[in-house]
Coordinates of C-alpha atoms and ligand atoms in Angstrom, one line a residue:
X1 CA 26.5 -12.0 7.6
X2 CA 29.6 -9.8 7.3
X3 CA 31.2 -8.4 10.7
X4 CA 28.8 -6.1 12.4
X5 CA 29.7 -5.9 15.7
X6 CA 30.8 -2.6 15.6
X7 CA 28.0 -1.0 13.8
X8 CA 25.3 -2.6 15.9
X9 CA 28.1 -1.2 19.1
X10 CA 27.4 2.2 17.5
X11 CA 24.4 1.5 17.4
X12 CA 23.8 1.1 21.2
X13 CA 22.6 -2.3 20.9
X14 CA 22.6 -5.0 23.6
X15 CA 25.5 -6.8 21.6
X16 CA 25.1 -10.3 24.2
X17 CA 20.9 -10.4 23.8
X18 CA 21.6 -9.7 20.1
X19 CA 24.0 -13.1 19.8
X20 CA 20.8 -15.3 21.2
X21 CA 18.7 -12.9 18.7
X22 CA 20.9 -13.8 15.9
X23 CA 21.8 -18.0 16.6
X24 CA 17.7 -19.0 16.6
X25 CA 17.3 -16.9 12.9
X26 CA 19.4 -18.3 11.0
X27 CA 17.9 -21.7 12.4
X28 CA 14.3 -20.7 11.7
X29 CA 14.6 -19.6 8.2
X30 CA 16.7 -22.5 6.9
X31 CA 14.2 -25.0 8.4
X32 CA 11.3 -22.8 7.0
X33 CA 12.2 -21.8 4.0
X34 CA 15.7 -23.4 3.1
X35 CA 13.6 -27.0 3.0
X36 CA 11.1 -26.1 0.7
X37 CA 11.3 -28.2 -2.8
X38 CA 11.7 -26.0 -6.6
X39 CA 11.6 -22.8 -5.0
X40 CA 12.1 -19.8 -8.1
X41 CA 15.7 -18.5 -8.5
X42 CA 14.5 -15.0 -8.1
X43 CA 13.9 -15.6 -4.3
X44 CA 18.0 -15.9 -4.3
X45 CA 17.8 -11.8 -4.0
X46 CA 15.2 -12.4 -1.1
X47 CA 17.7 -15.0 0.0
X48 CA 20.3 -12.6 0.6
X49 CA 18.6 -9.7 2.0
X50 CA 17.1 -12.3 4.7
X51 CA 20.5 -13.6 5.1
X52 CA 22.1 -9.6 5.4
X53 CA 18.8 -8.0 7.9
X54 CA 20.8 -6.9 10.3
X55 CA 23.6 -6.1 7.9
X56 CA 23.9 -4.3 5.0
X57 CA 20.6 -3.1 4.6
X58 CA 21.7 -1.9 8.4
X59 CA 24.8 -0.2 6.5
X60 CA 22.7 1.2 3.8
X61 CA 20.6 2.9 6.9
X62 CA 23.4 4.3 9.0
X63 CA 25.3 5.6 5.6
X64 CA 22.1 7.3 5.0
X65 CA 22.4 9.0 8.4
X66 CA 26.0 9.9 8.0
X67 CA 25.2 11.7 5.3
X68 CA 22.3 14.0 6.8
X69 CA 19.5 11.8 5.8
X70 CA 16.4 10.1 8.5
X71 CA 15.5 7.3 9.2
X72 CA 11.9 6.4 10.1
X73 CA 10.2 3.8 12.2
X74 CA 6.8 2.9 11.1
X75 CA 4.1 0.4 12.6
X76 CA 0.8 0.1 9.4
X77 CA 0.0 0.5 6.7
X78 CA -2.1 3.9 6.7
X79 CA 1.6 5.7 7.7
X80 CA 2.4 7.3 4.2
X81 CA 5.0 6.1 2.3
X82 CA 4.7 8.9 -0.5
X83 CA 5.3 11.5 2.2
X84 CA 8.4 10.1 3.9
X85 CA 10.1 9.2 0.5
X86 CA 9.4 12.6 -0.4
X87 CA 11.2 14.2 2.3
X88 CA 14.2 12.4 1.7
X89 CA 13.9 9.6 4.3
X90 CA 13.9 6.1 4.7
X91 CA 10.3 4.9 5.9
X92 CA 11.3 0.9 7.5
X93 CA 8.0 -0.9 9.0
X94 CA 8.8 -2.7 12.4
X95 CA 6.0 -4.5 13.6
X96 CA 8.2 -7.2 15.6
X97 CA 6.9 -10.5 14.9
X98 CA 9.6 -12.6 16.8
X99 CA 9.1 -14.2 20.5
X100 CA 12.1 -13.4 21.3
X101 CA 11.3 -9.8 22.1
X102 CA 8.0 -11.1 24.4
X103 CA 9.9 -11.7 27.3
X104 CA 10.9 -8.1 27.5
X105 CA 7.6 -6.7 26.2
X106 CA 5.6 -8.1 29.0
X107 CA 8.5 -6.7 31.5
X108 CA 6.0 -3.4 31.2
X109 CA 2.9 -4.5 29.2
X110 CA 0.3 -6.6 30.4
X111 CA 0.6 -10.2 29.3
X112 CA -3.3 -9.9 28.0
X113 CA -2.2 -7.8 24.9
X114 CA -1.3 -8.8 20.7
X115 CA 1.9 -10.1 20.4
X116 CA 2.8 -7.6 18.0
X117 CA 2.5 -4.8 20.6
X118 CA 5.0 -6.5 22.6
X119 CA 7.6 -7.6 20.8
X120 CA 7.6 -4.6 18.8
X121 CA 8.0 -2.5 22.9
X122 CA 10.3 -5.5 23.9
X123 CA 12.2 -5.2 20.5
X124 CA 12.7 -1.6 21.7
X125 CA 13.7 -1.6 25.3
X126 CA 16.6 -4.8 24.6
X127 CA 17.7 -2.6 22.4
X128 CA 18.5 -5.8 19.9
X129 CA 16.7 -4.7 16.9
X130 CA 19.1 -2.3 15.0
X131 CA 16.3 -0.9 12.7
X132 CA 14.9 0.3 15.6
X133 CA 18.1 1.7 17.2
X134 CA 18.5 3.3 13.5
X135 CA 15.5 5.3 13.7
X136 CA 15.5 9.3 14.6
X137 CA 11.9 9.3 14.5
X138 CA 9.2 6.3 15.6
X139 CA 5.4 7.2 13.5
X140 CA 2.4 5.3 15.5
X141 CA -1.0 5.7 15.2
X142 CA -4.1 5.5 17.4
X143 CA -5.8 2.4 15.1
X144 CA -6.2 0.1 18.0
X145 CA -6.1 0.6 21.3
X146 CA -2.9 -1.4 22.6
X147 CA -0.5 0.5 19.9
X148 CA -2.7 4.1 21.4
X149 CA -1.3 3.2 24.8
X150 CA 2.3 1.6 23.6
X151 CA 3.0 5.2 22.1
X152 CA 3.3 6.9 25.7
X153 CA 5.8 4.2 26.6
X154 CA 7.9 3.8 23.6
X155 CA 8.1 7.6 24.0
X156 CA 10.0 7.3 27.8
X157 CA 12.7 5.9 24.9
X158 CA 12.7 8.0 21.9
X159 CA 11.3 10.3 20.0
X160 CA 7.5 8.8 18.4
X161 CA 5.7 11.5 16.5
X162 CA 1.3 10.0 16.8
X163 CA -0.6 10.2 13.5
X164 CA -4.1 10.7 15.2
X165 CA -6.2 8.2 12.7
X166 CA -10.0 8.7 12.2
X167 CA -12.3 5.3 13.5
X168 CA -15.2 5.9 10.8
X169 CA -14.9 6.9 6.9
X170 CA -17.5 9.7 6.7
X171 CA -16.4 12.7 4.8
X172 CA -15.6 14.9 7.8
X173 CA -13.6 11.4 8.6
X174 CA -11.6 11.4 5.4
X175 CA -10.7 15.3 6.1
X176 CA -9.8 15.2 9.6
X177 CA -7.4 12.7 7.9
X178 CA -5.8 15.0 4.9
X179 CA -5.0 17.6 8.1
X180 CA -3.5 15.0 10.1
X181 CA -1.6 13.9 6.7
X182 CA -0.7 17.7 6.3
X183 CA 0.6 18.2 10.2
X184 CA 2.7 15.3 9.3
X185 CA 4.6 16.9 6.5
X186 CA 4.8 19.4 8.9
X187 CA 6.6 17.7 11.6
X188 CA 8.8 16.0 8.9
X189 CA 10.0 18.7 7.7
X190 CA 10.6 20.1 10.8
X191 CA 13.4 17.3 10.9
X192 CA 14.7 16.6 7.3
X193 CA 15.0 20.1 6.7
X194 CA 13.7 19.9 2.9
X195 CA 10.6 21.2 2.1
X196 CA 7.6 18.8 -0.1
X197 CA 7.3 19.5 -3.2
X198 CA 5.1 19.6 -6.1
X199 CA 8.3 17.5 -7.6
X200 CA 9.3 15.2 -4.9
X201 CA 5.8 14.1 -3.9
X202 CA 4.9 12.9 -7.6
X203 CA 8.0 11.2 -8.5
X204 CA 7.5 9.7 -4.8
X205 CA 3.7 8.3 -5.6
X206 CA 5.2 7.5 -8.9
X207 CA 8.3 5.0 -7.4
X208 CA 6.4 3.5 -4.6
X209 CA 3.1 3.1 -7.1
X210 CA 5.5 0.7 -9.1
X211 CA 6.3 -1.1 -6.2
X212 CA 3.0 -1.7 -5.2
X213 CA 2.3 -2.8 -9.2
X214 CA 5.4 -5.2 -8.7
X215 CA 3.3 -6.5 -5.7
X216 CA -0.1 -6.9 -7.0
X217 CA 1.9 -8.7 -10.5
X218 CA 3.1 -11.0 -7.7
X219 CA 0.0 -11.6 -6.4
X220 CA -2.1 -11.9 -9.5
X221 CA 0.3 -15.3 -11.0
X222 CA -0.5 -16.1 -7.8
X223 CA -4.2 -16.6 -8.9
X224 CA -3.1 -19.6 -11.2
X225 CA -3.8 -23.1 -10.6
X226 CA -1.5 -23.9 -9.4
X227 CA 0.3 -20.9 -8.2
X228 CA 3.9 -21.1 -9.1
X229 CA 4.9 -19.6 -5.8
X230 CA 4.7 -21.2 -2.0
X231 CA 2.5 -18.9 0.1
X232 CA 5.9 -18.8 2.0
X233 CA 7.6 -17.0 -0.5
X234 CA 5.1 -14.8 -1.4
X235 CA 4.7 -13.6 2.7
X236 CA 8.0 -13.4 2.7
X237 CA 8.4 -10.9 0.1
X238 CA 5.5 -8.9 1.1
X239 CA 7.3 -8.7 5.0
X240 CA 10.6 -7.5 3.4
X241 CA 8.8 -4.8 1.5
X242 CA 8.8 -3.1 5.0
X243 CA 12.1 -2.2 5.4
X244 CA 14.2 -2.8 1.9
X245 CA 15.5 0.0 -0.8
X246 CA 12.3 0.6 -2.9
X247 CA 13.6 0.6 -5.8
X248 CA 15.8 -2.6 -5.8
X249 CA 13.7 -4.6 -4.6
X250 CA 11.1 -3.9 -7.2
X251 CA 13.0 -4.6 -9.3
X252 CA 14.1 -7.9 -8.0
X253 CA 10.3 -8.3 -7.3
X254 CA 9.9 -8.0 -11.3
X255 CA 12.6 -10.0 -12.0
X256 CA 10.7 -13.0 -10.0
X257 CA 7.6 -12.4 -12.2
X258 CA 9.3 -12.5 -15.5
X259 CA 10.7 -15.7 -14.0
X260 CA 6.8 -16.9 -13.1
X261 CA 5.4 -15.8 -16.3
X262 CA 7.8 -18.8 -17.4
X263 CA 7.1 -21.0 -15.1
X264 CA 3.2 -21.3 -15.3
X265 CA 3.6 -22.2 -19.0
X266 CA 5.0 -26.1 -17.3
X267 CA 3.5 -26.0 -14.5
X268 CA 1.9 -29.7 -13.7
X269 CA -1.6 -29.3 -11.9
X270 CA -1.7 -30.8 -8.1
X271 CA -4.4 -32.2 -6.0
X272 CA -3.7 -29.2 -3.2
X273 CA -6.3 -27.1 -1.8
X274 CA -6.2 -23.3 -1.9
X275 CA -6.3 -21.5 0.9
X276 CA -6.8 -17.9 1.6
X277 CA -6.3 -15.9 5.0
X278 CA -7.4 -13.2 5.9
X279 CA -6.9 -11.2 9.5
X280 CA -3.9 -9.4 11.4
X281 CA -0.4 -8.2 9.8
X282 CA 2.5 -11.1 10.0
X283 CA 5.3 -9.2 11.1
X284 CA 8.4 -10.9 10.2
X285 CA 9.7 -13.7 11.1
X286 CA 6.7 -15.1 11.3
X287 CA 5.9 -17.7 9.3
X288 CA 3.9 -19.9 11.5
X289 CA 0.6 -20.2 9.9
X290 CA 2.4 -20.0 6.5
X291 CA 4.7 -23.2 7.2
X292 CA 2.2 -25.6 9.0
X293 CA -0.5 -25.0 6.2
X294 CA 1.9 -25.8 3.7
X295 CA 3.5 -28.8 5.7
X296 CA -0.2 -30.3 4.9
X297 CA -1.5 -31.2 1.6
X298 CA -2.5 -27.0 0.5
X299 CA -1.3 -23.9 -0.7
X300 CA -1.6 -20.6 0.1
X301 CA -3.0 -18.0 -2.6
X302 CA -3.3 -15.1 -1.2
X303 CA -3.7 -13.1 2.3
X304 CA -6.1 -10.0 3.0
X305 CA -3.9 -8.2 5.8
X306 CA -1.2 -6.0 6.3
X307 CA 1.6 -8.2 5.0
X308 CA -0.5 -8.9 1.7
X309 CA -3.2 -7.2 -0.4
X310 CA -4.2 -4.2 2.0
X311 CA -0.4 -3.6 1.2
X312 CA -0.1 -3.1 -2.5
X313 CA -3.9 -2.3 -3.3
X314 CA -5.1 0.9 -4.8
X315 CA -2.5 3.1 -6.4
X316 CA -2.5 6.9 -5.3
X317 CA -3.5 8.8 -8.2
X318 CA -1.3 10.7 -10.0
X319 CA -2.9 13.1 -11.6
X320 CA -3.2 16.6 -9.7
X321 CA -2.4 19.9 -11.1
X322 CA -1.0 21.3 -7.5
X323 CA 0.5 19.8 -4.0
X324 CA -2.6 19.9 -2.4
X325 CA -4.5 17.5 -4.9
X326 CA -1.6 15.1 -4.6
X327 CA -1.9 15.2 -0.6
X328 CA -5.7 14.7 -1.1
X329 CA -5.0 11.5 -3.5
X330 CA -2.5 10.2 -0.8
X331 CA -5.4 10.7 2.2
X332 CA -7.8 9.0 -0.4
X333 CA -5.9 6.0 -0.9
X334 CA -5.2 5.6 2.4
X335 CA -8.4 5.5 3.6
X336 CA -9.5 2.9 1.1
X337 CA -7.4 0.6 3.3
X338 CA -9.8 -1.8 5.6
X339 CA -9.4 -2.4 8.6
X340 CA -11.0 -3.2 11.7
X341 CA -9.9 -0.5 13.5
X342 CA -12.5 1.5 11.8
X343 CA -16.5 0.9 12.3
X344 CA -18.2 -0.1 10.5
X345 CA -15.9 -2.3 8.1
X346 CA -18.3 -3.3 5.5
X347 CA -15.4 -3.1 3.1
X348 CA -13.5 -5.0 4.7
X349 CA -15.8 -8.0 3.7
X350 CA -16.9 -6.9 0.6
X351 CA -12.7 -7.1 0.2
X352 CA -12.5 -10.9 1.3
X353 CA -15.3 -12.1 -0.5
X354 CA -13.6 -11.0 -3.9
X355 CA -10.6 -12.4 -3.2
X356 CA -11.6 -15.5 -2.4
X357 CA -13.7 -16.0 -6.2
X358 CA -10.5 -14.4 -7.8
X359 CA -7.7 -16.6 -5.9
X360 CA -10.2 -19.4 -6.7
X361 CA -9.9 -21.1 -2.5
X362 CA -11.0 -23.3 -1.4
X363 CA -11.0 -22.5 2.1
X364 CA -10.6 -19.2 4.1
X365 CA -8.6 -19.6 7.1
X366 CA -9.0 -16.2 10.1
X367 CA -5.8 -15.4 11.5
X368 CA -6.0 -14.0 14.9
X369 CA -3.3 -12.9 16.7
X370 CA -4.2 -13.5 21.0
X371 CA -5.7 -10.5 22.4
X372 CA -6.5 -8.3 19.0
X373 CA -9.9 -7.3 19.6
X374 CA -10.8 -5.9 16.9
X375 CA -10.2 -8.7 14.5
X376 CA -11.7 -10.7 16.5
X377 CA -14.9 -9.2 17.4
X378 CA -14.9 -8.8 13.4
X379 CA -14.9 -12.5 12.8
X380 CA -18.8 -13.0 13.0
X381 CA -19.4 -10.0 10.1
X382 CA -17.1 -12.2 7.4
X383 CA -18.8 -15.5 9.0
X384 CA -22.1 -14.8 8.3
X385 CA -21.0 -13.0 5.1
X386 CA -18.8 -15.8 3.7
X387 CA -21.1 -18.5 4.6
X388 CA -23.7 -16.8 2.8
X389 CA -21.5 -17.1 -0.3
X390 CA -20.9 -21.3 0.7
X391 CA -17.0 -20.7 1.0
X392 CA -15.8 -22.6 4.0
X393 CA -14.3 -20.9 7.0
X394 CA -12.0 -21.4 10.5
X395 CA -10.7 -19.3 13.0
X396 CA -7.0 -19.9 13.7
X397 CA -6.9 -17.4 17.3
X398 CA -2.3 -17.8 18.2
X399 CA 0.7 -16.1 19.2
X400 CA 4.3 -16.2 18.2
X401 CA 5.4 -19.8 20.3
X402 CA 5.3 -22.9 19.3
X403 CA 3.4 -24.6 21.7
X404 CA 0.1 -24.5 20.1
X405 CA 1.4 -25.6 16.7
X406 CA 0.0 -29.2 17.1
X407 CA -2.8 -27.8 17.9
X408 CA -3.2 -25.9 14.8
X409 CA -2.0 -28.5 12.4
X410 CA -4.8 -30.5 13.8
X411 CA -7.5 -28.2 13.4
X412 CA -6.0 -27.2 9.6
X413 CA -5.5 -30.9 9.1
X414 CA -9.6 -31.3 8.9
X415 CA -10.2 -28.2 7.8
X416 CA -8.3 -29.7 4.6
X417 CA -9.9 -33.0 4.4
X418 CA -14.0 -31.3 4.9
X419 CA -13.4 -28.8 2.4
Ligands
LIG1 S1 -4.0 -4.1 10.9 FE1 -4.9 -2.0 11.1 S2 -3.7 -1.2 12.8 FE2 -2.3 -3.2 12.4 S3 -0.8 -2.3 10.8 FE3 -3.4 -3.4 9.6 S4 -4.2 -1.4 9.3 FE4 -2.5 -1.0 11.0
LIG2 S1 -3.3 -6.7 15.5 FE1 -4.8 -5.8 16.5 S2 -3.7 -5.6 18.7 FE2 -2.3 -5.8 17.8 S3 -1.6 -4.2 16.5 FE3 -2.8 -5.1 14.7 S4 -4.7 -4.1 15.8 FE4 -3.8 -3.5 17.4

């Protein structure tokens, strides 16, 4: 990484503490990613993005702000990127995936809270994440209780706009959500000084649809046996999707897919078990479960998570004569995401069964971040449904620490032997 200290300083970062974070990441990345055999050449772009995660991309965000643009931090796949982009702002996904930030998060939050929330609050209050420091506005949502209350705390440090999410998906809830999207547009127009038009919204929808399509293409390639790309690499790409430049990212995912299409012609069969992961999001640099599973005799072939299928499935319809039609298409697309924060959430159970079949999974790992209530309560419904379909399932509840890695390895090993 180049010398970015001046830039970090100007962002108000705690440089000393940030140095400690920078010392951990490359080592973790090297041990997790660069030790994999036979990676596609197309992964070099994503290696580069990671090597510059606190450098070049932050420089791009700074340049954007110097030119009068705004940067928005988001935490959930329900916040519509199409609107942010159409109004000339850059959206970056900020969910914290590192154990590094937990200690600071626990200084002001209860310990028995999901690590994702503790890490995101820790990242802000410790001033060690240049993405947080680059944001003009954070956009929270009222999905789960922990997040809902965390916005009040974050608001003491930086401006937060909260989107009021419905908890059900009846037509009156969807209408309410559409109103909420309109309110978000109003707030963003004020912040950016730009006006949403039919043209800029349609262009933005098309751009982001292309990105989702590229990810879908990548995931479709994982349906081959054996999959031409590791689950670790696919997860990394999904994580990078949340903050990289949209066009450049899309182009590089498509380039990688071209290479994988060639690769599948010469792949030799192997006996690796095909595993599907479902559950809570895995924010960067949370690679723990994938690392454990893929260092056993298995390959992760799909993630039904927010850092997986929930992020890219279903495009926003490009049909519509008016700006209101397009806004309504956006509201519809986002309400089609099946998060455990909704009740009931039968769509997710159907998705899991559908993906398990499509990706030919031998078994499913239900990944639950510790203290995440919506997903842990929903486990029962998923368990019952998969039992009926004869799809083997195991529940892994964990956080970001490595303390339980040995135990998880033993459990996954036994599961793989059984399936
Ligand atoms: S799990 Fe639910 S609340 Fe969390 S990012 Fe995904 S959609 Fe949002
Ligand atoms: S993982 Fe669960 S508890 Fe954590 S932020 Fe997402 S929905 Fe909330």
